[in-house]
């Protein structure tokens, strides 16, 4: 899946802006006191400052990167100490679904990010936001609601729920 625009909330606007523009090196394309937007290849990713009364936001997202860009990106993530290990203790893994290298990381707010390597045009570095996980209170109800949404690519088909997974110690569930 390739998203054109993703808009999320944050309680740590400046910290996330610094992380996404310096560690992941996404170009900053919009910036004001309440939000910033970066380019992730074909996707515009915006973080808005959340209202004080809102509970802390939490997301999972995956960014597609060209194979040539994966190793330098991984090295920057590793140097910050934000990479996560798989069940075998490894930071870099091979995606069972996409068959490319992948690394998971935790951003300053605790969002779980993923970088997926793809064979891509020589000019491309970042490709797009490839997947979004949706933290929900009631997984079955959320899956039911999402299943009714037609997709852009096949309007007669509904939104596919490919996985429902628990994010371990955080005790949050993500629908993908």
XYZ file of C-alpha atoms in Angstrom:
176
model
C 0.000 0.000 0.000
C 1.307 3.475 -0.798
C -0.161 6.438 1.046
C -0.179 9.914 -0.498
C -0.742 11.813 2.762
C -0.700 10.697 6.384
C -1.662 13.044 9.220
C -0.875 12.027 12.802
C -0.874 13.640 16.241
C 2.055 14.102 18.578
C 2.744 15.442 22.048
C 6.431 15.855 21.113
C 6.382 18.066 18.018
C 9.952 19.412 18.154
C 11.515 16.071 19.143
C 9.772 14.245 16.287
C 10.680 16.956 13.785
C 14.336 16.668 14.803
C 14.233 12.838 14.646
C 12.531 12.557 11.263
C 14.595 15.277 9.594
C 18.015 14.338 11.025
C 17.992 10.590 11.722
C 15.744 9.467 8.849
C 16.672 12.541 6.790
C 13.174 13.173 5.436
C 13.036 16.576 3.725
C 10.996 19.132 5.684
C 8.363 20.686 3.413
C 6.080 22.525 5.880
C 6.724 23.796 9.393
C 4.793 25.987 11.834
C 4.122 26.201 15.569
C 1.455 23.460 15.520
C 2.609 21.014 12.831
C 5.333 19.925 10.473
C 5.296 17.913 7.260
C 8.077 15.802 5.794
C 8.341 14.037 2.452
C 8.701 10.283 2.532
C 9.116 9.704 -1.189
C 5.606 9.927 -2.658
C 3.990 10.464 0.774
C 3.585 13.631 2.794
C 3.754 12.775 6.504
C 2.359 15.424 8.869
C 2.523 15.510 12.648
C 0.095 17.904 14.393
C 0.540 19.007 17.977
C -2.161 17.224 19.972
C -4.575 18.913 22.337
C -3.622 18.780 26.018
C -6.714 16.735 26.873
C -6.015 13.981 24.362
C -4.372 10.749 25.482
C -0.861 10.099 24.212
C -0.916 9.062 20.545
C 0.672 5.810 19.415
C 1.257 4.565 15.889
C 3.003 1.919 13.854
C 4.114 2.782 10.331
C 6.477 1.379 7.729
C 8.580 3.403 5.318
C 9.751 2.011 2.002
C 13.359 2.768 1.098
C 15.499 1.753 -1.855
C 17.936 -1.095 -1.270
C 20.865 1.306 -1.695
C 19.519 3.563 1.074
C 18.817 0.852 3.620
C 22.277 0.358 5.145
C 23.072 4.062 5.740
C 19.589 4.523 7.236
C 20.036 1.501 9.488
C 23.425 2.831 10.663
C 21.877 6.191 11.629
C 19.040 4.470 13.503
C 21.463 2.104 15.247
C 23.710 4.999 16.290
C 20.794 6.658 18.105
C 20.049 3.453 20.054
C 16.421 3.363 18.928
C 16.481 0.102 16.943
C 14.443 -2.841 18.189
C 15.510 -6.486 18.133
C 13.550 -9.446 16.780
C 12.907 -12.635 18.754
C 16.382 -13.887 17.754
C 18.078 -10.733 19.057
C 18.819 -9.328 15.593
C 18.154 -5.729 14.579
C 18.071 -6.315 10.809
C 15.725 -8.984 9.538
C 14.236 -10.087 6.225
C 10.558 -9.369 5.751
C 8.642 -12.586 5.254
C 6.099 -10.699 3.138
C 8.254 -8.272 1.070
C 11.440 -10.386 1.040
C 13.651 -7.331 1.636
C 15.671 -6.197 4.627
C 13.801 -4.518 7.433
C 14.553 -2.801 10.716
C 12.146 -1.690 13.442
C 12.753 1.364 15.608
C 11.093 3.399 18.323
C 10.839 7.145 17.746
C 11.088 9.685 20.614
C 7.336 9.434 21.308
C 7.325 5.626 21.400
C 5.804 5.046 17.962
C 7.013 1.842 16.345
C 8.521 2.539 12.936
C 9.776 0.121 10.339
C 12.073 0.652 7.372
C 11.589 -1.813 4.487
C 14.096 -2.127 1.636
C 12.767 -2.498 -1.907
C 14.432 -2.780 -5.293
C 13.750 0.669 -6.757
C 14.771 3.134 -9.424
C 18.337 4.375 -9.015
C 17.090 7.930 -8.357
C 14.679 6.995 -5.577
C 15.792 6.862 -1.960
C 12.590 7.023 0.089
C 9.611 5.485 -1.688
C 6.543 6.147 0.489
C 4.731 5.239 3.671
C 4.030 1.571 2.922
C 1.819 0.562 5.825
C 0.001 2.033 8.807
C -1.001 0.170 11.923
C -4.027 1.417 13.810
C -3.942 1.157 17.607
C -7.454 0.369 18.804
C -9.245 -0.496 22.027
C -11.550 -3.130 20.491
C -9.776 -5.088 17.759
C -12.802 -7.056 16.512
C -14.975 -3.940 16.219
C -12.230 -1.995 14.414
C -11.666 -4.850 11.969
C -15.397 -4.958 11.257
C -15.530 -1.199 10.575
C -12.427 -1.245 8.357
C -13.677 -4.220 6.344
C -16.515 -2.063 4.998
C -14.186 0.548 3.426
C -13.757 0.158 -0.359
C -10.227 0.534 -1.646
C -9.036 2.951 -4.323
C -7.531 0.134 -6.378
C -10.523 -2.172 -6.304
C -13.690 -0.242 -5.367
C -15.746 -3.426 -5.263
C -13.391 -5.008 -2.729
C -13.112 -4.013 0.890
C -10.134 -2.981 2.986
C -8.050 -6.097 3.750
C -7.129 -6.828 7.358
C -3.927 -8.832 7.021
C -2.867 -9.130 10.658
C -3.925 -8.296 14.155
C -0.965 -8.280 16.492
C -0.116 -7.339 20.021
C 2.833 -5.021 20.506
C 4.168 -6.864 23.535
C 5.002 -4.889 26.648
C 2.974 -1.884 25.520
C -0.171 -4.092 25.603
C -1.499 -2.307 22.573
C -2.908 -3.996 19.521
C -2.334 -2.982 15.943
C -4.638 -3.869 13.067
C -2.892 -4.212 9.688
